[in-house]
Coordinates of C-alpha atoms in Angstrom, one line a residue:
X68 CA -14.4 -201.7 -114.0
X69 CA -15.7 -199.1 -116.0
X70 CA -14.0 -199.9 -119.2
X71 CA -15.1 -203.6 -118.6
X72 CA -18.6 -202.6 -118.4
X73 CA -18.2 -200.1 -121.7
X74 CA -17.3 -203.0 -123.8
X75 CA -19.0 -206.5 -123.5
X76 CA -16.1 -209.0 -124.6
X77 CA -14.2 -207.6 -127.1
X78 CA -16.3 -204.8 -127.8
X79 CA -14.2 -201.1 -127.9
X80 CA -12.2 -199.2 -130.5
X81 CA -8.5 -199.4 -130.5
X82 CA -7.6 -195.8 -128.6
X83 CA -9.9 -197.6 -125.8
X84 CA -7.5 -200.3 -125.7
X85 CA -4.3 -198.7 -125.6
X86 CA -5.7 -196.1 -123.0
X87 CA -6.4 -199.2 -121.1
X88 CA -3.1 -201.1 -121.1
X89 CA -1.2 -197.5 -120.2
X90 CA -4.0 -197.5 -117.4
X91 CA -2.6 -201.0 -116.3
X92 CA 1.1 -200.0 -116.6
X93 CA 0.8 -196.8 -115.0
X94 CA -0.9 -198.4 -111.9
X95 CA 1.8 -200.8 -111.3
X96 CA 4.9 -199.0 -112.5
X97 CA 4.3 -195.8 -112.5
X98 CA 5.1 -195.6 -116.9
X99 CA 8.2 -196.8 -116.1
X100 CA 10.2 -199.5 -117.7
X101 CA 12.2 -201.8 -115.2
X102 CA 15.1 -203.6 -115.6
X103 CA 15.4 -207.3 -116.9
X104 CA 17.4 -207.7 -113.3
X105 CA 14.9 -205.8 -111.2
X106 CA 12.0 -208.0 -113.5
X107 CA 13.8 -211.2 -112.0
X108 CA 14.2 -210.6 -108.2
X109 CA 10.7 -209.5 -108.3
X110 CA 9.6 -212.9 -109.2
X111 CA 11.8 -214.5 -106.4
X112 CA 8.3 -215.9 -104.5
X113 CA 7.7 -217.8 -106.6
X114 CA 10.7 -219.8 -105.7
X115 CA 9.6 -219.6 -102.4
X116 CA 6.4 -221.0 -102.7
X117 CA 7.1 -223.9 -105.1
X118 CA 9.6 -224.5 -102.7
X119 CA 7.0 -225.5 -100.3
X120 CA 5.1 -227.4 -103.0
X121 CA 7.9 -229.5 -103.4
X122 CA 8.2 -230.6 -100.2
X123 CA 4.3 -231.2 -100.0
X124 CA 4.8 -233.4 -103.1
X125 CA 7.4 -235.8 -101.7
X126 CA 6.7 -235.7 -98.3
X127 CA 3.4 -235.1 -97.3
X128 CA 1.3 -238.3 -98.4
X129 CA 3.5 -240.8 -96.6
X130 CA 3.7 -238.6 -93.4
X131 CA -0.1 -238.0 -92.8
X132 CA -0.4 -242.2 -93.3
X133 CA 1.8 -242.9 -90.2
X134 CA -1.0 -240.9 -88.3
X135 CA -3.6 -243.0 -89.1
X136 CA -5.1 -241.8 -92.1
X137 CA -5.7 -244.8 -95.2
X138 CA -3.9 -244.1 -98.5
X139 CA -7.9 -243.4 -100.0
X140 CA -8.0 -240.4 -97.8
X141 CA -4.6 -239.0 -98.6
X142 CA -5.6 -239.0 -101.7
X143 CA -9.0 -237.3 -101.0
X144 CA -7.5 -234.9 -98.7
X145 CA -5.6 -233.4 -101.7
X146 CA -8.6 -232.2 -103.1
X147 CA -8.3 -229.3 -101.6
X148 CA -6.1 -227.9 -103.4
X149 CA -8.2 -227.9 -106.9
X150 CA -11.1 -226.7 -105.0
X151 CA -8.9 -223.8 -103.5
X152 CA -7.5 -222.9 -106.6
X153 CA -10.9 -222.9 -108.0
X154 CA -12.4 -220.8 -105.3
X155 CA -9.4 -219.0 -104.2
X156 CA -7.2 -217.7 -106.9
X157 CA -10.1 -216.3 -109.5
X158 CA -11.8 -214.5 -106.3
X159 CA -7.9 -213.3 -105.2
X160 CA -7.3 -211.8 -109.1
X161 CA -10.4 -210.0 -109.2
X162 CA -10.0 -208.4 -105.6
X163 CA -6.4 -207.6 -106.3
X164 CA -7.1 -206.0 -110.0
X165 CA -9.4 -203.6 -107.7
X166 CA -7.1 -203.0 -104.8
X167 CA -6.3 -199.4 -104.2
X168 CA -4.2 -200.2 -101.3
X169 CA -1.0 -198.1 -100.8
X170 CA 1.3 -201.1 -101.4
X171 CA 0.0 -201.5 -104.9
X172 CA -2.4 -204.0 -105.8
X173 CA -0.9 -207.6 -105.8
X174 CA 1.9 -207.4 -103.0
X175 CA -1.1 -207.2 -100.1
X176 CA -2.0 -210.6 -101.2
X177 CA 1.2 -212.0 -101.9
X178 CA 2.2 -210.9 -98.2
X179 CA -0.8 -211.9 -96.4
X180 CA -0.7 -215.3 -98.4
X181 CA 3.1 -215.9 -97.3
X182 CA 2.0 -214.7 -93.4
X183 CA -0.5 -218.1 -93.6
X184 CA 1.8 -219.9 -95.5
X185 CA 4.2 -219.9 -93.1
X186 CA 2.2 -220.4 -90.1
X187 CA 0.0 -223.4 -91.9
X188 CA 3.8 -225.3 -92.6
X189 CA 4.9 -224.6 -89.1
X190 CA 1.2 -226.3 -88.3
X191 CA 1.9 -228.9 -90.1
X192 CA 4.7 -229.9 -89.9
X193 CA 4.4 -230.1 -85.6
X194 CA 1.1 -231.7 -85.6
X195 CA 2.4 -234.7 -84.3
X196 CA 3.5 -233.1 -81.5
X197 CA 0.2 -230.7 -81.1
X198 CA -1.4 -234.2 -81.2
X199 CA 0.6 -235.3 -78.3
X200 CA -0.5 -232.2 -76.1
X201 CA -3.8 -233.1 -77.0
X202 CA -3.9 -236.6 -75.4
X203 CA -3.3 -238.7 -78.6
X204 CA -0.4 -241.1 -77.2
X205 CA 1.7 -241.5 -73.8
X206 CA 3.8 -244.3 -75.8
X207 CA 7.2 -243.3 -77.4
X208 CA 6.8 -242.6 -80.8
X209 CA 9.5 -245.6 -81.8
X210 CA 7.1 -248.3 -80.6
X211 CA 3.6 -246.7 -81.1
X212 CA 2.1 -248.2 -84.5
X213 CA -1.6 -247.0 -83.8
X214 CA -3.8 -243.8 -85.0
X215 CA -3.1 -240.5 -84.0
X216 CA -6.8 -238.7 -84.7
X217 CA -6.0 -235.2 -82.7
X218 CA -2.9 -235.2 -84.9
X219 CA -4.0 -236.2 -88.3
X220 CA -7.1 -233.5 -87.4
X221 CA -4.4 -230.6 -87.1
X222 CA -2.7 -231.7 -89.6
X223 CA -5.4 -231.6 -92.4
X224 CA -6.3 -228.1 -91.3
X225 CA -3.1 -227.1 -91.7
X226 CA -3.1 -228.8 -95.3
X227 CA -6.1 -227.2 -96.3
X228 CA -5.0 -223.8 -95.1
X229 CA -1.7 -224.3 -96.3
X230 CA -3.5 -225.3 -100.1
X231 CA -5.6 -221.6 -99.8
X232 CA -2.6 -219.9 -99.3
X233 CA -0.4 -221.0 -101.5
X234 CA -3.3 -220.3 -104.2
X235 CA -4.0 -216.9 -103.2
X236 CA -0.3 -215.8 -103.4
X237 CA 0.0 -216.9 -106.7
X238 CA -2.8 -215.8 -108.9
X239 CA -1.4 -212.5 -107.5
X240 CA 1.9 -213.4 -108.1
X241 CA 1.9 -214.0 -111.8
X242 CA -0.3 -210.9 -112.5
X243 CA 2.5 -208.7 -110.6
X244 CA 4.9 -209.7 -113.1
X245 CA 3.1 -209.0 -116.0
X246 CA 2.1 -205.7 -114.8
X247 CA 5.8 -205.4 -114.5
X248 CA 7.2 -206.8 -117.7
X249 CA 6.4 -203.8 -119.7
X250 CA 8.8 -203.7 -123.1
X251 CA 10.1 -207.2 -121.9
X252 CA 6.8 -208.9 -122.6
X253 CA 4.7 -211.1 -120.8
X254 CA 6.5 -214.3 -122.2
X255 CA 9.6 -212.6 -120.6
X256 CA 8.2 -212.5 -117.6
X257 CA 6.4 -215.8 -117.4
X258 CA 9.7 -217.6 -118.5
X259 CA 11.5 -215.7 -115.3
X260 CA 8.4 -217.0 -113.1
X261 CA 9.3 -220.5 -114.4
X262 CA 13.1 -220.5 -113.6
X263 CA 11.9 -219.7 -110.1
X264 CA 9.5 -223.0 -109.8
X265 CA 12.2 -224.4 -111.2
X266 CA 14.8 -223.6 -108.5
X267 CA 12.3 -223.7 -105.9
X268 CA 11.4 -227.7 -107.2
X269 CA 14.8 -228.4 -107.2
X270 CA 15.7 -226.9 -103.6
X271 CA 12.5 -228.7 -102.3
X272 CA 13.3 -231.9 -103.8
X273 CA 16.5 -232.1 -102.7
X274 CA 15.4 -230.6 -99.0
X275 CA 12.7 -233.3 -99.0
X276 CA 15.4 -236.4 -99.8
X277 CA 17.5 -235.4 -97.2
X278 CA 17.4 -237.8 -94.4
X279 CA 19.7 -236.3 -91.9
X280 CA 17.6 -232.8 -90.5
X281 CA 17.4 -234.7 -87.6
X282 CA 21.1 -235.0 -86.9
X283 CA 21.5 -231.7 -88.1
X284 CA 18.7 -229.9 -85.6
X285 CA 18.6 -233.0 -82.9
X286 CA 16.2 -230.8 -80.9
X287 CA 13.6 -231.9 -83.3
X288 CA 13.2 -235.2 -82.3
X289 CA 10.7 -235.8 -79.4
X290 CA 8.4 -238.6 -77.6
X291 CA 5.8 -237.9 -80.4
X292 CA 8.0 -236.9 -83.4
X293 CA 10.7 -239.8 -84.4
X294 CA 13.5 -239.1 -87.1
X295 CA 11.1 -239.2 -90.0
X296 CA 9.0 -236.7 -88.3
X297 CA 11.8 -234.7 -87.3
X298 CA 13.2 -234.5 -90.9
X299 CA 9.9 -233.0 -92.4
X300 CA 9.7 -230.3 -89.0
X301 CA 13.8 -229.4 -90.2
X302 CA 12.6 -229.6 -93.9
X303 CA 9.6 -227.3 -93.2
X304 CA 11.5 -224.9 -91.4
X305 CA 13.9 -224.3 -94.1
X306 CA 11.2 -223.7 -96.5
X307 CA 9.6 -221.3 -93.9
X308 CA 13.5 -219.4 -93.5
X309 CA 13.6 -219.5 -97.5
X310 CA 9.6 -218.7 -98.2
X311 CA 10.3 -215.4 -95.6
X312 CA 13.4 -214.5 -97.4
X313 CA 11.9 -214.1 -101.1
X314 CA 8.9 -212.3 -100.0
X315 CA 11.2 -209.5 -98.4
X316 CA 13.2 -209.4 -102.0
X317 CA 10.0 -209.6 -104.1
X318 CA 8.3 -206.9 -101.8
X319 CA 11.5 -204.7 -101.4
X320 CA 12.1 -204.8 -105.3
X321 CA 8.8 -205.1 -107.0
X322 CA 7.5 -201.6 -106.7
X323 CA 4.0 -200.5 -107.2
X324 CA 2.3 -198.0 -107.5
X325 CA -1.2 -197.4 -105.7
X326 CA -4.3 -198.1 -108.0
X327 CA -5.9 -194.6 -109.0
X328 CA -9.8 -193.6 -107.8
X329 CA -10.8 -193.1 -111.4
X330 CA -12.6 -195.9 -111.1
X331 CA -14.4 -196.2 -107.8
X332 CA -17.9 -195.4 -108.3
X333 CA -18.5 -197.8 -111.1
X334 CA -16.6 -200.8 -109.4
X335 CA -18.5 -200.0 -106.3
X336 CA -21.6 -201.4 -108.2
X337 CA -20.1 -204.5 -108.9
X338 CA -20.6 -207.3 -107.2
X339 CA -17.3 -209.2 -105.5
X340 CA -16.2 -212.3 -104.4
X341 CA -17.2 -215.8 -106.5
X342 CA -20.2 -214.0 -108.0
X343 CA -18.0 -211.3 -109.5
X344 CA -15.8 -213.5 -111.3
X345 CA -18.9 -215.4 -112.8
X346 CA -19.7 -212.1 -113.9
X347 CA -16.7 -211.0 -115.3
X348 CA -16.7 -214.0 -117.1
X349 CA -18.7 -212.0 -120.0
X350 CA -15.9 -209.5 -119.8
X351 CA -13.0 -211.8 -120.7
X352 CA -11.0 -210.6 -123.5
X353 CA -11.3 -212.1 -127.2
X354 CA -9.7 -215.6 -127.6
X355 CA -9.5 -216.2 -123.2
X356 CA -11.9 -219.2 -124.4
X357 CA -9.4 -221.1 -126.5
X358 CA -6.7 -220.7 -124.2
X359 CA -9.2 -221.9 -121.5
X360 CA -10.2 -225.1 -123.7
X361 CA -6.5 -226.0 -124.5
X362 CA -5.2 -225.6 -121.1
X363 CA -7.8 -227.7 -119.5
X364 CA -7.1 -230.4 -122.3
X365 CA -3.5 -229.8 -121.9
X366 CA -3.3 -230.4 -117.8
X367 CA -5.6 -233.2 -118.0
X368 CA -3.0 -235.2 -120.5
X369 CA -0.5 -234.0 -117.5
X370 CA -2.3 -235.1 -114.4
X371 CA -2.0 -239.0 -114.8
X372 CA 1.8 -238.6 -114.5
X373 CA 1.9 -236.2 -112.0
X374 CA -0.5 -238.4 -109.9
X375 CA 1.4 -241.8 -110.4
X376 CA 5.1 -240.6 -111.4
X377 CA 6.6 -242.2 -108.7
X378 CA 4.5 -245.0 -108.2
X379 CA 4.9 -245.8 -111.5
X380 CA 9.2 -246.3 -110.6
X381 CA 8.1 -248.3 -108.0
X382 CA 5.8 -250.7 -110.0
X383 CA 6.6 -251.0 -113.3
X384 CA 10.2 -250.5 -113.4
X385 CA 11.3 -251.5 -110.2
X386 CA 8.4 -254.1 -109.4
X387 CA 7.7 -253.5 -106.2
X388 CA 4.3 -253.5 -104.3
X389 CA 4.0 -251.2 -101.0
X390 CA 1.5 -254.1 -99.4
X391 CA 3.7 -257.0 -100.6
X392 CA 6.4 -259.1 -99.0
X393 CA 9.3 -257.1 -97.2
X394 CA 11.6 -257.6 -100.9
X395 CA 8.6 -256.0 -102.6
X396 CA 8.4 -252.7 -100.3
X397 CA 12.2 -252.0 -100.2
X398 CA 12.2 -252.6 -103.9
X399 CA 9.0 -250.1 -104.3
X400 CA 10.7 -247.4 -102.0
X401 CA 14.0 -248.0 -104.1
X402 CA 11.6 -247.1 -107.0
X403 CA 10.1 -244.2 -105.7
X404 CA 13.1 -242.7 -104.6
X405 CA 14.4 -243.1 -108.2
X406 CA 11.5 -241.5 -109.3
X407 CA 12.3 -238.6 -106.6
X408 CA 15.6 -238.2 -108.3
X409 CA 14.1 -238.0 -111.7
X410 CA 11.7 -235.0 -110.9
X411 CA 14.9 -233.7 -110.0
X412 CA 16.4 -234.3 -113.2
X413 CA 12.9 -232.8 -114.7
X414 CA 13.0 -229.7 -112.8
X415 CA 16.8 -228.6 -113.3
X416 CA 15.7 -229.2 -117.5
X417 CA 12.3 -227.5 -116.6
X418 CA 14.7 -224.2 -115.5
X419 CA 17.1 -224.7 -118.3
X420 CA 14.2 -224.4 -121.1
X421 CA 12.4 -221.5 -119.3
X422 CA 15.6 -219.3 -120.1
X423 CA 14.8 -220.2 -123.5
X424 CA 11.2 -220.0 -124.0
X425 CA 11.7 -216.3 -124.8
X426 CA 13.9 -216.6 -127.8
X427 CA 11.7 -219.5 -129.1
X428 CA 8.3 -217.6 -129.0
X429 CA 10.1 -214.4 -130.9
X430 CA 11.1 -217.0 -133.2
X431 CA 8.0 -219.5 -133.7
X432 CA 5.5 -217.4 -132.2
X433 CA 3.9 -218.8 -128.5
X434 CA 1.4 -221.0 -130.3
X435 CA 3.6 -223.3 -131.8
X436 CA 6.0 -223.4 -129.1
X437 CA 2.6 -225.0 -127.3
X438 CA 1.3 -227.4 -129.6
X439 CA 4.9 -228.5 -130.5
X440 CA 4.9 -229.3 -126.5
X441 CA 1.6 -230.9 -126.9
X442 CA 3.1 -233.6 -129.2
X443 CA 6.1 -234.4 -127.1
X444 CA 4.2 -234.7 -124.5
X445 CA 2.4 -237.1 -126.5
X446 CA 5.0 -239.2 -127.1
X447 CA 6.7 -239.1 -124.0
X448 CA 3.7 -240.8 -122.5
X449 CA 3.7 -243.2 -125.5
X450 CA 7.2 -244.0 -124.4
X451 CA 6.2 -244.4 -120.5
X452 CA 3.7 -247.3 -121.4
X453 CA 6.1 -248.8 -124.0
X454 CA 8.6 -248.9 -121.2
X455 CA 6.2 -250.1 -119.1
X456 CA 5.6 -253.5 -121.2
X457 CA 9.5 -253.7 -122.4
X458 CA 10.2 -253.5 -118.6
X459 CA 7.7 -256.6 -117.6
X460 CA 8.1 -258.6 -120.6
X461 CA 11.6 -258.7 -119.6
X462 CA 10.3 -260.6 -116.8
X463 CA 8.0 -262.8 -118.0
X464 CA 5.4 -262.0 -115.1
X465 CA 3.5 -259.9 -113.3
X466 CA 4.5 -256.7 -111.3
X467 CA 4.8 -258.6 -108.0
X468 CA 6.6 -261.4 -109.0
X469 CA 9.6 -259.6 -109.9
X470 CA 12.0 -257.5 -107.4
X471 CA 14.7 -256.3 -109.5
X472 CA 15.3 -253.6 -112.0
X473 CA 17.3 -253.5 -115.4
X474 CA 19.5 -250.9 -115.9
X475 CA 18.6 -250.4 -119.3
X476 CA 14.6 -249.8 -118.6
X477 CA 15.5 -247.8 -115.6
X478 CA 18.2 -245.3 -117.9
X479 CA 15.5 -245.3 -120.5
X480 CA 13.0 -244.0 -117.3
X481 CA 15.0 -241.3 -116.4
X482 CA 15.6 -240.1 -119.3
X483 CA 11.7 -239.6 -120.0
X484 CA 11.2 -237.7 -116.5
X485 CA 13.9 -235.8 -117.7
X486 CA 12.5 -234.8 -120.9
X487 CA 9.3 -233.9 -119.7
X488 CA 10.7 -231.1 -118.2
X489 CA 10.7 -229.1 -121.6
X490 CA 7.2 -229.4 -122.2
X491 CA 6.5 -228.6 -118.6
X492 CA 8.1 -225.7 -118.8
X493 CA 5.8 -224.7 -121.6
X494 CA 3.3 -225.5 -119.4
X495 CA 4.1 -223.4 -116.4
X496 CA 4.7 -220.5 -118.9
X497 CA 3.2 -220.2 -122.0
X498 CA -0.5 -220.3 -121.5
X499 CA -0.3 -217.3 -118.9
X500 CA 2.1 -215.5 -121.3
X501 CA -0.4 -215.6 -123.6
X502 CA -3.9 -214.8 -121.3
X503 CA -1.7 -211.9 -120.2
X504 CA -1.2 -210.7 -123.8
X505 CA -4.6 -211.1 -124.2
X506 CA -5.9 -209.1 -121.2
X507 CA -3.4 -206.6 -122.2
X508 CA -4.8 -205.8 -125.5
X509 CA -8.3 -206.4 -124.2
X510 CA -8.8 -204.7 -121.2
X511 CA -9.6 -207.5 -118.9
X512 CA -7.4 -207.4 -115.7
X513 CA -4.2 -209.3 -115.3
X514 CA -5.4 -210.7 -111.8
X515 CA -8.5 -212.0 -112.8
X516 CA -7.4 -213.7 -116.4
X517 CA -5.0 -215.5 -114.2
X518 CA -7.3 -216.5 -111.8
X519 CA -9.9 -218.3 -114.1
X520 CA -7.0 -219.5 -116.4
X521 CA -6.6 -221.4 -113.3
X522 CA -9.8 -222.8 -113.5
X523 CA -8.8 -225.1 -116.4
X524 CA -5.7 -226.3 -114.4
X525 CA -7.9 -227.8 -111.1
X526 CA -10.9 -228.9 -113.1
X527 CA -9.4 -231.7 -115.2
X528 CA -7.6 -232.2 -111.9
X529 CA -10.4 -233.3 -110.0
X530 CA -11.5 -235.7 -113.0
X531 CA -8.5 -237.0 -112.6
X532 CA -8.4 -237.1 -108.8
X533 CA -12.0 -238.6 -108.9
X534 CA -11.4 -241.2 -111.7
X535 CA -8.1 -242.2 -110.1
X536 CA -9.6 -245.1 -108.1
X537 CA -12.2 -246.5 -109.8
X538 CA -9.7 -246.2 -113.3
X539 CA -7.1 -248.0 -111.1
X540 CA -9.1 -250.8 -110.2
X541 CA -10.7 -251.6 -113.9
X542 CA -6.9 -252.1 -115.0
X543 CA -5.6 -254.2 -112.0
X544 CA -3.9 -251.4 -109.9
X545 CA -1.4 -250.8 -113.5
X546 CA -0.5 -247.6 -114.8
X547 CA 0.1 -248.4 -118.1
X548 CA -3.5 -247.2 -119.2
X549 CA -3.7 -244.3 -117.4
X550 CA -0.1 -243.2 -119.6
X551 CA -1.6 -244.0 -122.7
X552 CA -4.6 -242.2 -122.1
X553 CA -2.9 -239.5 -121.7
X554 CA -0.8 -240.1 -124.5
X555 CA -4.0 -239.6 -127.0
X556 CA -5.2 -236.2 -125.1
X557 CA -2.0 -234.7 -125.6
X558 CA -2.4 -235.4 -129.6
X559 CA -5.7 -234.3 -129.7
X560 CA -4.9 -231.4 -127.9
X561 CA -1.9 -230.8 -130.4
X562 CA -4.5 -231.1 -133.2
X563 CA -6.6 -228.8 -131.9
X564 CA -4.4 -226.5 -130.8
X565 CA -3.2 -226.1 -134.3
X566 CA -6.4 -224.6 -135.1
X567 CA -8.3 -222.8 -132.3
X568 CA -5.4 -221.2 -130.0
X569 CA -4.8 -217.0 -131.1
X570 CA -2.4 -215.9 -133.6
X571 CA -0.9 -213.4 -131.3
X572 CA 2.1 -211.2 -133.3
X573 CA 5.8 -212.4 -132.1
X574 CA 6.8 -208.5 -131.5
X575 CA 4.1 -209.0 -128.4
X576 CA 6.4 -211.7 -126.6
X577 CA 9.2 -209.7 -127.4
X578 CA 11.8 -209.2 -124.7
X579 CA 14.2 -206.6 -124.3
X580 CA 17.9 -207.0 -123.9
X581 CA 19.7 -207.2 -120.5
X582 CA 20.3 -203.6 -120.8
X583 CA 17.2 -202.5 -121.4
X584 CA 15.4 -200.4 -119.1
X585 CA 16.5 -198.1 -116.4

């Protein structure tokens, strides 16, 4: 963009920055502030996408192992998420900043991405049936226990397309909210986005836990797809319907004015794709680099819990073992289901907290809220380690020797799940709001800043995913060291945030009342 070329990094005078902010607002909403209610419905697509994410997290890892992929391979398969986030979100964010489609800058990418998500979900859900048509086996699924490689290949291809499409939607969706926030402020927009994510999580986890889809839709049960598989198909079919409904709402309500042609000649000279993203790093607004660093550390403290939360409930709280005796496997499964219930509680608290983030940021500043959330994560992760030790010492034996769960330990574990909904709401909202405000002040594109911020999320995810196996083996498949490590990282992150996060004014995050706008 010519504005970015005129300023290297943080250069440029206040008139330039004001002109840039005005230009960005005019290119999205025609320079008019939209009502708070309309801003809420503009973000409906976040709920639709998150519904599918929740189903992925709760259903797909167990499902893919029924097709023949080992647990190790299924873990590697999840690396497509950070790879897609590293490559797709920054590129799509940069492209959406420059898009001159008549529909606007963000909505074309949201539309195409959602259509790809719908197709990928159908492929994943019906992978067993497709594999059967390709010749996996002629035996009925109720008696056949061997690998189904055609179905596995179809599944993996669909899964990768699904993750790439999810990332293609999320960046422009967040940038759209920042574009439309206007007088409501970027923190209000990101709090709304976080609330829709909580709604999607609640519906997704509830749908994934429902074991009656095969009864309600008996036509989903086929020779290649028995009850558990049919339940997955039913949940995913509902996910597609919900996603398309949310897409329709966003496309109708979130009106965008097409970007003008004033920068066309200069932009044509700039590289696009991943090379354009790397070049654009030089044009990031002031304060973005500390935000990227602190965001990466914050997510590094979260990923051990995200990766091991239900496994922790199954092993340390319920003392089960997925590869042990029948009783141990049953205890592990019970713990995993209780972990899913804990995630549901977590999502409810997340949704409530997201509604309070606007007033909190206005009163305390976003930096204080972000730092406080890191210290809260540190305390919660340390509490997880304490609960683990408490649980194991009560039984005076190894994880595999005890088959039941103490009610006090179970209640404390669920309380930790619920409490972590508060800092998770901050994690899903405040860093993106800070990046949006820095982009507005410094002239960087909203889409680019959102996409680049996502790199700080996927890098620690890759570190944890690749190191999880060796780390797990060193400590005998126990989760206590991982949570202790997370607690230490969160504490360090809180200390560093006090000194390095940008000092943004409270008024930059002000939200107008519900009657504001028109």
